[in-house]
PDB file of C-alpha atoms in Angstrom:
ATOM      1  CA  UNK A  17     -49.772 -64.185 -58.371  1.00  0.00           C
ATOM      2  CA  UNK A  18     -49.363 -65.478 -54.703  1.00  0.00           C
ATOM      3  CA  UNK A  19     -47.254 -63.322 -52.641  1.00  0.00           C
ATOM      4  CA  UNK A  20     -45.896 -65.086 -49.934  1.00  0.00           C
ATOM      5  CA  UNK A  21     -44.991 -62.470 -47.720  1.00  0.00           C
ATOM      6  CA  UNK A  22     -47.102 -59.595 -46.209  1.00  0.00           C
ATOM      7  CA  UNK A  23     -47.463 -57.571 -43.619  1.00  0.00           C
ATOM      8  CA  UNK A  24     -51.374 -56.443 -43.992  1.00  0.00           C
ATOM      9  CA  UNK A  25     -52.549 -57.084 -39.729  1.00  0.00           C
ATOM     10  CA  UNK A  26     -52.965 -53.645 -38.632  1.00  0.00           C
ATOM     11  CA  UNK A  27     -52.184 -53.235 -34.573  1.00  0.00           C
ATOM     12  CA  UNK A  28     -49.680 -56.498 -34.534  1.00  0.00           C
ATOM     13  CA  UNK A  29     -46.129 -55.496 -35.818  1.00  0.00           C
ATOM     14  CA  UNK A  30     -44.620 -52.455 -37.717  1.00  0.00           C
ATOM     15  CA  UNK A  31     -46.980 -53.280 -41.123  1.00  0.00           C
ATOM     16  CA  UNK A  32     -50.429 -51.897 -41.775  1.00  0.00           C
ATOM     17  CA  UNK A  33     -50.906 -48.952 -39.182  1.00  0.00           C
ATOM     18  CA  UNK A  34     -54.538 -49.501 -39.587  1.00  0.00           C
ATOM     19  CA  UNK A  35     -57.749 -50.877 -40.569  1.00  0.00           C
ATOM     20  CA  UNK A  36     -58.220 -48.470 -43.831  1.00  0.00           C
ATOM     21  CA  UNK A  37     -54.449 -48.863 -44.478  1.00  0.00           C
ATOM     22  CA  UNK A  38     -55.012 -52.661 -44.363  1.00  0.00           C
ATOM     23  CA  UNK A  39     -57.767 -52.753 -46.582  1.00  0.00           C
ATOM     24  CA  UNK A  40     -56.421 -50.384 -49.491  1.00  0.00           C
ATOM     25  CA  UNK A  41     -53.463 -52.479 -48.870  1.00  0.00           C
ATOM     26  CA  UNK A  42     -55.370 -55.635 -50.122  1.00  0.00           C
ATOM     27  CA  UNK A  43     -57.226 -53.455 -52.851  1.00  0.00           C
ATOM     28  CA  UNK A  44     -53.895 -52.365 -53.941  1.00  0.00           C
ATOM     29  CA  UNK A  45     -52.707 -55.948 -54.289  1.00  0.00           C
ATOM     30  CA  UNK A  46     -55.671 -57.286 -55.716  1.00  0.00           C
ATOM     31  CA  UNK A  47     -56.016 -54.372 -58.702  1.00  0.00           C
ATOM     32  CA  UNK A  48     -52.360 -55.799 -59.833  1.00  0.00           C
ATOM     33  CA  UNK A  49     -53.494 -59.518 -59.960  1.00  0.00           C
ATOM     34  CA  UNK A  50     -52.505 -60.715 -56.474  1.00  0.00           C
ATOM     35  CA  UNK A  51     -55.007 -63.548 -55.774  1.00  0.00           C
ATOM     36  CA  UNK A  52     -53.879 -64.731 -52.723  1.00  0.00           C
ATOM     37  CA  UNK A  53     -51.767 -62.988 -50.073  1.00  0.00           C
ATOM     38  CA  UNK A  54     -50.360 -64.595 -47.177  1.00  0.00           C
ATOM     39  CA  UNK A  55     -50.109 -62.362 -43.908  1.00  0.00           C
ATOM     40  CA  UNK A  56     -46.732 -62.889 -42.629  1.00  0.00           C
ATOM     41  CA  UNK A  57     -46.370 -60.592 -39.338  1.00  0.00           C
ATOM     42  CA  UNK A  58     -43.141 -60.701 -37.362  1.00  0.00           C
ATOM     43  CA  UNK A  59     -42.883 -63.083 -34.846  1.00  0.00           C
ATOM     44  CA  UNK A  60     -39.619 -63.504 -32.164  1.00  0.00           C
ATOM     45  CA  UNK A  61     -38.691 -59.758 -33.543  1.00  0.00           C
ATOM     46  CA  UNK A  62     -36.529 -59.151 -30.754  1.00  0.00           C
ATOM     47  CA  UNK A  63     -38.148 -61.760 -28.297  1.00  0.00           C
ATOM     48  CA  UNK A  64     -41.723 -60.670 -29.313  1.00  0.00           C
ATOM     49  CA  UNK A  65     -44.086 -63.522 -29.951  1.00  0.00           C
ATOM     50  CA  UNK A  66     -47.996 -63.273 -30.849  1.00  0.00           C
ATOM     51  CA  UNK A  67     -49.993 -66.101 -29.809  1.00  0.00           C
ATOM     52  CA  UNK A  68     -51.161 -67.725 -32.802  1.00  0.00           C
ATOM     53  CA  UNK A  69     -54.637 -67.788 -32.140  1.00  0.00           C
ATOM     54  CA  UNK A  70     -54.400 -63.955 -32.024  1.00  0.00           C
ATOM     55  CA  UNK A  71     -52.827 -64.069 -35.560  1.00  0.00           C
ATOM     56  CA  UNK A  72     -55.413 -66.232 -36.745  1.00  0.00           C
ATOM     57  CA  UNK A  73     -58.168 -64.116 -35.669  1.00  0.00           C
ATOM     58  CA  UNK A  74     -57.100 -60.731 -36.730  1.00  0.00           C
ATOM     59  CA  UNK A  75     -56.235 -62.350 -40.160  1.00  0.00           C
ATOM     60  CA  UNK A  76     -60.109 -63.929 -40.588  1.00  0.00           C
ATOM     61  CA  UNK A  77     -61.906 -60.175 -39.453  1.00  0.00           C
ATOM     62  CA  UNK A  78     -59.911 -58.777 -42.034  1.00  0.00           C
ATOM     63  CA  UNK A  79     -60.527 -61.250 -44.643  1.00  0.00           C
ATOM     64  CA  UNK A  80     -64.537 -60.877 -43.814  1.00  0.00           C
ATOM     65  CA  UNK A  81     -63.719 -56.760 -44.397  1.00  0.00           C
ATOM     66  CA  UNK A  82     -62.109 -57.201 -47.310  1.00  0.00           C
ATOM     67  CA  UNK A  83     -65.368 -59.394 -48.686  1.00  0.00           C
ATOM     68  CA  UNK A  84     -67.602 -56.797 -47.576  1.00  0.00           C
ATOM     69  CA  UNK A  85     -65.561 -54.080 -49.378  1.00  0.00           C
ATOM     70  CA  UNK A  86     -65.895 -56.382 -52.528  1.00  0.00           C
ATOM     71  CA  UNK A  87     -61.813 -56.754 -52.555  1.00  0.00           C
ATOM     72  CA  UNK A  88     -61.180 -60.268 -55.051  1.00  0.00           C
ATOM     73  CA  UNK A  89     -58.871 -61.424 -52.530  1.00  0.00           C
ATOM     74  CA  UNK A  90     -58.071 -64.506 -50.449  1.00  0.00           C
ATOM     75  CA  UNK A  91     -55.857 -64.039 -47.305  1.00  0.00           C
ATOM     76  CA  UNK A  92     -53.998 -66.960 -45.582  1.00  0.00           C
ATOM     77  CA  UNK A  93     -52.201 -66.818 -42.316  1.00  0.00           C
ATOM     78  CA  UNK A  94     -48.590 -67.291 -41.774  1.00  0.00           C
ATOM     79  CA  UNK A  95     -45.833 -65.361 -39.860  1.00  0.00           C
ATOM     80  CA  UNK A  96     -42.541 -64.263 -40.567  1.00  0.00           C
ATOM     81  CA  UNK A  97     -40.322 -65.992 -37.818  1.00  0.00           C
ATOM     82  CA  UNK A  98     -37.045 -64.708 -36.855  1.00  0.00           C
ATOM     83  CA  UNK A  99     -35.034 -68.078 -36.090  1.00  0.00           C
ATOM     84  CA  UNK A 100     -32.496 -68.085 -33.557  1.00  0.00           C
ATOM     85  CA  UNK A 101     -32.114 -71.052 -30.928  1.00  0.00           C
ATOM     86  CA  UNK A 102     -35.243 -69.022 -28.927  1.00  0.00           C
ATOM     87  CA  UNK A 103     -37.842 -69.955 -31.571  1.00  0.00           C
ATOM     88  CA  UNK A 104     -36.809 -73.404 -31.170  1.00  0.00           C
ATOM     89  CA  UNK A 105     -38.442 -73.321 -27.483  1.00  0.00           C
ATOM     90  CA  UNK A 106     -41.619 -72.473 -28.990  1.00  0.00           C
ATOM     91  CA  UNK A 107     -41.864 -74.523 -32.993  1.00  0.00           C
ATOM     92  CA  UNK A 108     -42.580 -77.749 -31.812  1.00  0.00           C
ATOM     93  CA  UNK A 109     -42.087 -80.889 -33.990  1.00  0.00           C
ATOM     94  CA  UNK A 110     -44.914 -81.678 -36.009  1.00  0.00           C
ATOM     95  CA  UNK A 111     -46.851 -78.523 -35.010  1.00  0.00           C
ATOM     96  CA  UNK A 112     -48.628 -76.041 -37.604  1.00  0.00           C
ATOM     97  CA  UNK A 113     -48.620 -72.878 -35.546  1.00  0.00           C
ATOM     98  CA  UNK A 114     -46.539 -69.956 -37.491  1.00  0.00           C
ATOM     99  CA  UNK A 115     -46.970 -71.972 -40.391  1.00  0.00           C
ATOM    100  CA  UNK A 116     -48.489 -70.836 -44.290  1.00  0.00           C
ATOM    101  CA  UNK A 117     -51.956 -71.973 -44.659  1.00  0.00           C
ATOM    102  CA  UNK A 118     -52.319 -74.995 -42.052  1.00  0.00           C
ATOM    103  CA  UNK A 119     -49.031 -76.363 -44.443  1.00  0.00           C
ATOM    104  CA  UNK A 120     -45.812 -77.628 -42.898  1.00  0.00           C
ATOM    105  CA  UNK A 121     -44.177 -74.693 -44.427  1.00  0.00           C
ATOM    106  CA  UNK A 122     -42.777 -72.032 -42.461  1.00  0.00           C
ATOM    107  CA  UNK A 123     -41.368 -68.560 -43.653  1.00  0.00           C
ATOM    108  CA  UNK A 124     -38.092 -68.094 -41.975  1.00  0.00           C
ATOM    109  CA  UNK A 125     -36.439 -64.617 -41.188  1.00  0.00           C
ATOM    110  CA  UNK A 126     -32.771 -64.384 -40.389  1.00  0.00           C
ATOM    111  CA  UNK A 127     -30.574 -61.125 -39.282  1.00  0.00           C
ATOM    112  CA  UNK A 128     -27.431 -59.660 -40.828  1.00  0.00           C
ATOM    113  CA  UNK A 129     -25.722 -60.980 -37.640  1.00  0.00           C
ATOM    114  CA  UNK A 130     -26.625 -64.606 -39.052  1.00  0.00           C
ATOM    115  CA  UNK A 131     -24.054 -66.838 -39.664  1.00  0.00           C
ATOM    116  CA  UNK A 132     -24.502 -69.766 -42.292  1.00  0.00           C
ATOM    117  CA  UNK A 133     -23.064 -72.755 -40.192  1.00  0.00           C
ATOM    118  CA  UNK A 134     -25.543 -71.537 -37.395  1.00  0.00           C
ATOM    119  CA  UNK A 135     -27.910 -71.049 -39.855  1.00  0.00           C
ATOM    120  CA  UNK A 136     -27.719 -74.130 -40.783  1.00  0.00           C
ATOM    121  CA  UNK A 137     -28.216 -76.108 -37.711  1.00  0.00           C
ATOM    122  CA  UNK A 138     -30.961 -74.326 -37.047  1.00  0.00           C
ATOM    123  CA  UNK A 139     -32.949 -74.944 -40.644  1.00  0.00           C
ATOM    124  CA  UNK A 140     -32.082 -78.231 -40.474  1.00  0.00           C
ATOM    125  CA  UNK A 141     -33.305 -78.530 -36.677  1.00  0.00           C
ATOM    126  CA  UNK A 142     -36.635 -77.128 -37.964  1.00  0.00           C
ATOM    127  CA  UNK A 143     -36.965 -79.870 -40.681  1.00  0.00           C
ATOM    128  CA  UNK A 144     -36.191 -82.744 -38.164  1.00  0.00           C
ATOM    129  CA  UNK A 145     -39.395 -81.546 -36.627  1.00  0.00           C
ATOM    130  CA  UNK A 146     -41.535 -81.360 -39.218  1.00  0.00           C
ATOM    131  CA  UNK A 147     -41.011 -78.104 -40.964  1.00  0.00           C
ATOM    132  CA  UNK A 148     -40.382 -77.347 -44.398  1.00  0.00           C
ATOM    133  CA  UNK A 149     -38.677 -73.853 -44.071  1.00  0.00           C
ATOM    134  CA  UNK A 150     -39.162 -71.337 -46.845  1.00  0.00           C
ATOM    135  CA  UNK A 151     -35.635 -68.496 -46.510  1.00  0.00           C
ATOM    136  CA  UNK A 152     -37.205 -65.327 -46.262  1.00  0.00           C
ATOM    137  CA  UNK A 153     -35.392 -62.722 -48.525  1.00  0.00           C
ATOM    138  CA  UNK A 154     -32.263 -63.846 -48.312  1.00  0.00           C
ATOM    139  CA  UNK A 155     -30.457 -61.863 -51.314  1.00  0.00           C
ATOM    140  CA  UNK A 156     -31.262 -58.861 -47.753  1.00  0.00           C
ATOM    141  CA  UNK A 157     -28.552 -60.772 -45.974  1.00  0.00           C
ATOM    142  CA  UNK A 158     -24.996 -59.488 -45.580  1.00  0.00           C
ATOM    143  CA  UNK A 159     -22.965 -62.155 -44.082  1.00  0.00           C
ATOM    144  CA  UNK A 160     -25.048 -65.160 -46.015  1.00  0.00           C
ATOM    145  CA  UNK A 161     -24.625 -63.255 -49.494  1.00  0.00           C
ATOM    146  CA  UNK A 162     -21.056 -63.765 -48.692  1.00  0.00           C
ATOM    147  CA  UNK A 163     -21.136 -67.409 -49.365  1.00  0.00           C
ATOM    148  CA  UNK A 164     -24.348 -67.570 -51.617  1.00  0.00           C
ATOM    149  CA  UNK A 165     -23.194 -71.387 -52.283  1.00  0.00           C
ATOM    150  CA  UNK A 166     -24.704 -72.115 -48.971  1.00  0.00           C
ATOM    151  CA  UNK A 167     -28.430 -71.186 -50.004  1.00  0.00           C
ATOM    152  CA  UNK A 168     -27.536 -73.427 -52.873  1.00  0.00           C
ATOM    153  CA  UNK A 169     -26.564 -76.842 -50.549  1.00  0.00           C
ATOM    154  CA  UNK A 170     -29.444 -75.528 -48.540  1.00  0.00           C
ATOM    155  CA  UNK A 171     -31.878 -75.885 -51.290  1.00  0.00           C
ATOM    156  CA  UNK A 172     -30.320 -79.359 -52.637  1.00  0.00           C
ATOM    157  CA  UNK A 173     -31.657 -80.421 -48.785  1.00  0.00           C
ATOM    158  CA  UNK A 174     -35.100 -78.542 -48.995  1.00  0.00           C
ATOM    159  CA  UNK A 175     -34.886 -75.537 -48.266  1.00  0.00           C
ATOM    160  CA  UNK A 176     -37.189 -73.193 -50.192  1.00  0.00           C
ATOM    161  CA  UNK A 177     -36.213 -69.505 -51.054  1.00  0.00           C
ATOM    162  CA  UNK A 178     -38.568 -66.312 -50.995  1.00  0.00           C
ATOM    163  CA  UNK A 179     -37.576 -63.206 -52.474  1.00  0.00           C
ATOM    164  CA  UNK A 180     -39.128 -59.564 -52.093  1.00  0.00           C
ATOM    165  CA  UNK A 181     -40.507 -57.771 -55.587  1.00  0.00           C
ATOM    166  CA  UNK A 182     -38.801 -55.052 -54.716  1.00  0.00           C
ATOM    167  CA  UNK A 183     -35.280 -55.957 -54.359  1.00  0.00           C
ATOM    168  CA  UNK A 184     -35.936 -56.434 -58.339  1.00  0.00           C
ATOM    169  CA  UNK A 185     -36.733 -52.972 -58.665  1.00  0.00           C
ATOM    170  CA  UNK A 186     -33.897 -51.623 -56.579  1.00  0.00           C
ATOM    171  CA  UNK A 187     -35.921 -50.523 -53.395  1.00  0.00           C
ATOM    172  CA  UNK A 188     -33.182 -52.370 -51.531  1.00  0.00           C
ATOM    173  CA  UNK A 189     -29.998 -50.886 -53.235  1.00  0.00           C
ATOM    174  CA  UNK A 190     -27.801 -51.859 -56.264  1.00  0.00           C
ATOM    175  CA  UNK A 191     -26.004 -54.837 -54.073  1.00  0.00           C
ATOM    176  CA  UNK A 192     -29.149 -56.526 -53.453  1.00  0.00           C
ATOM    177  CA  UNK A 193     -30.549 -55.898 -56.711  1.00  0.00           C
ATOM    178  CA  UNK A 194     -27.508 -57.590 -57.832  1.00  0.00           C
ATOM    179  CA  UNK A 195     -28.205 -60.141 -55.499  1.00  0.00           C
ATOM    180  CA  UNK A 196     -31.418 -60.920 -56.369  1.00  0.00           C
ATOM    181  CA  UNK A 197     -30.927 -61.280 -60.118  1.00  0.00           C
ATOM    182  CA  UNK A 198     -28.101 -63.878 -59.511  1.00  0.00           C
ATOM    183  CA  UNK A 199     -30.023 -65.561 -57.416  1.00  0.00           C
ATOM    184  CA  UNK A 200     -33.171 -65.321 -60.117  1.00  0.00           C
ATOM    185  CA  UNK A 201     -29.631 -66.226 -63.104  1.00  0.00           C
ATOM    186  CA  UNK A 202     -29.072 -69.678 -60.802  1.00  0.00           C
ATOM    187  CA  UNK A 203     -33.038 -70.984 -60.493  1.00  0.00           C
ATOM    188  CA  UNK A 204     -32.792 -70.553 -56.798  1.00  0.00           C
ATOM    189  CA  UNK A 205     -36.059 -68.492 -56.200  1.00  0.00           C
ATOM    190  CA  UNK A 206     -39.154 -70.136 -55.219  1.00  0.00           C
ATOM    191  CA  UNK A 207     -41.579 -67.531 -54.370  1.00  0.00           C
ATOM    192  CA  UNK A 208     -42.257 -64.326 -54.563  1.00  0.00           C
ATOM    193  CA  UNK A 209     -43.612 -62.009 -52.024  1.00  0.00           C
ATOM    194  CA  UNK A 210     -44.228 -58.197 -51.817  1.00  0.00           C
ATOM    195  CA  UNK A 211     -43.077 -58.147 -48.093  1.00  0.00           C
ATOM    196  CA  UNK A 212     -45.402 -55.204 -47.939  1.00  0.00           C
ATOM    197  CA  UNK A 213     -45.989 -52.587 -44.791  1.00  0.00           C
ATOM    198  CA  UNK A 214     -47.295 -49.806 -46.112  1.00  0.00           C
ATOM    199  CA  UNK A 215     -49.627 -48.055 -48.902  1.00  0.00           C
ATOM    200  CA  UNK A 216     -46.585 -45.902 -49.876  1.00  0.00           C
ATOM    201  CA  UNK A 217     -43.445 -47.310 -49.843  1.00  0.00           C
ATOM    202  CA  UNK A 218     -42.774 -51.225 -49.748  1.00  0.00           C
ATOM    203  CA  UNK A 219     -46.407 -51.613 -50.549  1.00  0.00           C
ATOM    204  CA  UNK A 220     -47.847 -55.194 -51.851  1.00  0.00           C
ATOM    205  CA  UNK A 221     -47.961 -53.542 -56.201  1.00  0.00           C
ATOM    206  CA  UNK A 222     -46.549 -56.221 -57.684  1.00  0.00           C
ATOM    207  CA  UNK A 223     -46.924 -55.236 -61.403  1.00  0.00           C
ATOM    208  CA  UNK A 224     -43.582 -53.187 -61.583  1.00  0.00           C
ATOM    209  CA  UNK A 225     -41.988 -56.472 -60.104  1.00  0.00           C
ATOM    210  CA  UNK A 226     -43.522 -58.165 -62.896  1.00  0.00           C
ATOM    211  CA  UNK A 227     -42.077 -55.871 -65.488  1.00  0.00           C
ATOM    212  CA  UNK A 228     -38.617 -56.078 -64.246  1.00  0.00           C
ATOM    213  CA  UNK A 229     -38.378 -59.595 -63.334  1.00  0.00           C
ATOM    214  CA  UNK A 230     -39.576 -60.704 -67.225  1.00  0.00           C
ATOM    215  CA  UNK A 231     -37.370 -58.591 -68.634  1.00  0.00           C
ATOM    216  CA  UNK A 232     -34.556 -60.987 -67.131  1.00  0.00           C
ATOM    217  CA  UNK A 233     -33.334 -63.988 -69.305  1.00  0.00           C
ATOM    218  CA  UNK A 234     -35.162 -66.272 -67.764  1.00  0.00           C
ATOM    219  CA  UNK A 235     -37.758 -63.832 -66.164  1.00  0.00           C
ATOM    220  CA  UNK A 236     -41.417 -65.210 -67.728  1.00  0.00           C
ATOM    221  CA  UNK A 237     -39.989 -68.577 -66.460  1.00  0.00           C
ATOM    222  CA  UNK A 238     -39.336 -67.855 -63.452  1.00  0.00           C
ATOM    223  CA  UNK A 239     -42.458 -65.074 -62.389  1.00  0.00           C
ATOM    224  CA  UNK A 240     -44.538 -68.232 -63.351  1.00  0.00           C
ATOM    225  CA  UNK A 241     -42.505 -70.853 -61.322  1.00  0.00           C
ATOM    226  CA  UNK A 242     -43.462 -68.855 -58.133  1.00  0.00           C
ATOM    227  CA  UNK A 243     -46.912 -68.878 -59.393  1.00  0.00           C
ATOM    228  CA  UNK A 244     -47.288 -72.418 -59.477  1.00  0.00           C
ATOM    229  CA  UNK A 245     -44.960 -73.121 -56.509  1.00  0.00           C
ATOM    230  CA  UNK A 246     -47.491 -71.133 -54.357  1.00  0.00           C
ATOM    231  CA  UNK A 247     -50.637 -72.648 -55.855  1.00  0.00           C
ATOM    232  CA  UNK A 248     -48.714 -75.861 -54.850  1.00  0.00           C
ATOM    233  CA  UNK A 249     -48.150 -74.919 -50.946  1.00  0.00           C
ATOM    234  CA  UNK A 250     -52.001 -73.765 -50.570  1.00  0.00           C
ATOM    235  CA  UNK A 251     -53.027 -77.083 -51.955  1.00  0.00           C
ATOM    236  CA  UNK A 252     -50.501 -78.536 -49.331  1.00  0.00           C
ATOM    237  CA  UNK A 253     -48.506 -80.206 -52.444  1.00  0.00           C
ATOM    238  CA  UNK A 254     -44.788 -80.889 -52.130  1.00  0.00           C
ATOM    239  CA  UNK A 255     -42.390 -78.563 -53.438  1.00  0.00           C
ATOM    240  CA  UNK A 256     -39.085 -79.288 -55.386  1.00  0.00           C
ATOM    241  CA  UNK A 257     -36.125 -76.378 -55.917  1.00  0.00           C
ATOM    242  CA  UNK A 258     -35.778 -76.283 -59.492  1.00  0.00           C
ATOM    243  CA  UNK A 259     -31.729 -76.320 -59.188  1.00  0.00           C
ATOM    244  CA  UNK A 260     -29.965 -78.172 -61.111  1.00  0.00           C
ATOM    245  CA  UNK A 261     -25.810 -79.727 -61.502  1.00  0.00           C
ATOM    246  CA  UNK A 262     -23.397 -78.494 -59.164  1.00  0.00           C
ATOM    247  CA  UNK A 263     -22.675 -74.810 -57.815  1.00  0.00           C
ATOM    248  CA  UNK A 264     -20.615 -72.337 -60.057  1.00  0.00           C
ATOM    249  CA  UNK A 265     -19.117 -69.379 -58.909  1.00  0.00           C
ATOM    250  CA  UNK A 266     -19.707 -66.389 -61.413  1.00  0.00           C
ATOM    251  CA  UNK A 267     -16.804 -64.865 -62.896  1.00  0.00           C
ATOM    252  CA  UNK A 268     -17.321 -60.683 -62.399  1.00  0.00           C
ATOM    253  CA  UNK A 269     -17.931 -58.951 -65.693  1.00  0.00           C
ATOM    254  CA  UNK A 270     -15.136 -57.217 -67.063  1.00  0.00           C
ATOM    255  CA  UNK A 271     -15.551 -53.024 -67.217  1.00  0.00           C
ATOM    256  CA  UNK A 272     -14.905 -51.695 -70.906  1.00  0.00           C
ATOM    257  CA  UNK A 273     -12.309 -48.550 -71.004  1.00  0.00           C
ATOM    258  CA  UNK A 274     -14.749 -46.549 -70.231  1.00  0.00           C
ATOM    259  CA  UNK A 275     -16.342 -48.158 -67.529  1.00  0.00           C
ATOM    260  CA  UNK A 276     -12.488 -48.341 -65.808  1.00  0.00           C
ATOM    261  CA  UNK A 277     -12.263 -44.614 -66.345  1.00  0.00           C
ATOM    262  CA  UNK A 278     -15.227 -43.269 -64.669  1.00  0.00           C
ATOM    263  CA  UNK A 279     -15.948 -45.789 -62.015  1.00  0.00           C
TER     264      UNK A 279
END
């Protein structure tokens, strides 16, 4: 697997505390089948913004660490950028900085706060100049969740999706989990990351994302999907949603007497 999202720079944002937490993070990736990680660290978190260059080189010491500790592992740089009207002072049209593996593809990080019409401008903004934005999580965001048929139009235009591993495995609550699985129902996921931080919790162990997401309807489909929608973006190959007809809202299950009578 690729996993799109990562937070394994030590000493840049609040992932990987440090150098042996980074590299056990990458051995712990790499032991579940994780091939190729992309290091996604924060950037315009509350008006904080790394240079690039510094991004880039704290991603290539680590990558020469991880060879010397023998870790089967490639690393690619990225960033996870928070998009508001600021980070439009500082993407530039046709530039590559902040994006996944020299690719026009950006990983894009909204709030709860967002609102999809702004939203919207602003994706769309990004793709005038170049970009091809990948939605970071967003079966983690209240207000879009709201209207999910948004992230649908979204994706009819381009936009790419990214969910975390462990909002299958409930890490993230019931709601997202919910979420998620929807979202996974509906063919609108088109990566997978661990969105990892630590060696503990939220760390980048995919395999018990593997078991849960295959043992969805349409789970072996759609782990393998985000396989070879990854392999696509690091061999800078375009990349199609796999949504198809029109939106559909989905009717709520009905509870069984049982279900009605204790909650």
């Amino acid at each position: 697997m690729i996993d799109l999202h990562s937070h394994i720079l030590y000493d840049i944002d609040d992932g990987s505390k440090s150098f042996d937490m980074s590299i056990e993070m990458l051995r712990m990736a790499a032991a579940c089948g994780t091939t190729d990680i992309i290091a996604t660290p924060h950037v315009n978190r509350r008006g904080v913004v790394p240079e690039w260059s510094v991004i880039v080189e704290k991603a290539t010491v680590l990558q020469e660490d991880a060879k010397k500790a023998g870790i089967p592992i490639t690393i690619h740089t990225g960033a996870e950028v928070e998009i508001n009207f600021e980070a439009l002072n500082f993407l530039k049209e046709d530039a590559r900085d902040y994006c996944i593996a020299g690719s026009r593809y950006i990983l894009c990080e909204l709030t709860n706060q967002s609102e999809p019409k702004q939203t919207e401008h602003l994706l769309f903004e990004l793709m005038v100049r170049g970009y091809r934005p990948i939605l970071a999580h967003p079966e983690r965001y209240d207000r879009i969740m709201e209207k999910p048929r948004y992230i649908w139009k979204w994706l009819e235009k381009g936009v790419l999706t990214q969910c975390n591993g462990g909002s299958f495995v409930g890490y993230f609550g019931e709601e997202v989990q919910r979420r998620v699985e929807m979202l996974a129902r509906k063919d609108m996921i088109c990566f997978l990351g661990s969105d990892a931080h630590r060696t503990t919790v939220r760390n980048p162990d995919l395999a018990p994302v593997e078991v849960a997401i295959k043992k969805l309807t349409n789970g072996a489909a759609l782990w393998q999907r985000c396989e070879d929608n990854g392999r696509k973006l690091l061999n800078k190959k375009a990349i199609y949603p796999s949504i198809e007809g029109e939106w559909r809202e989905e009717k709520p299950k009905k509870k069984g007497f049982f279900a009605k009578l204790f909650g």
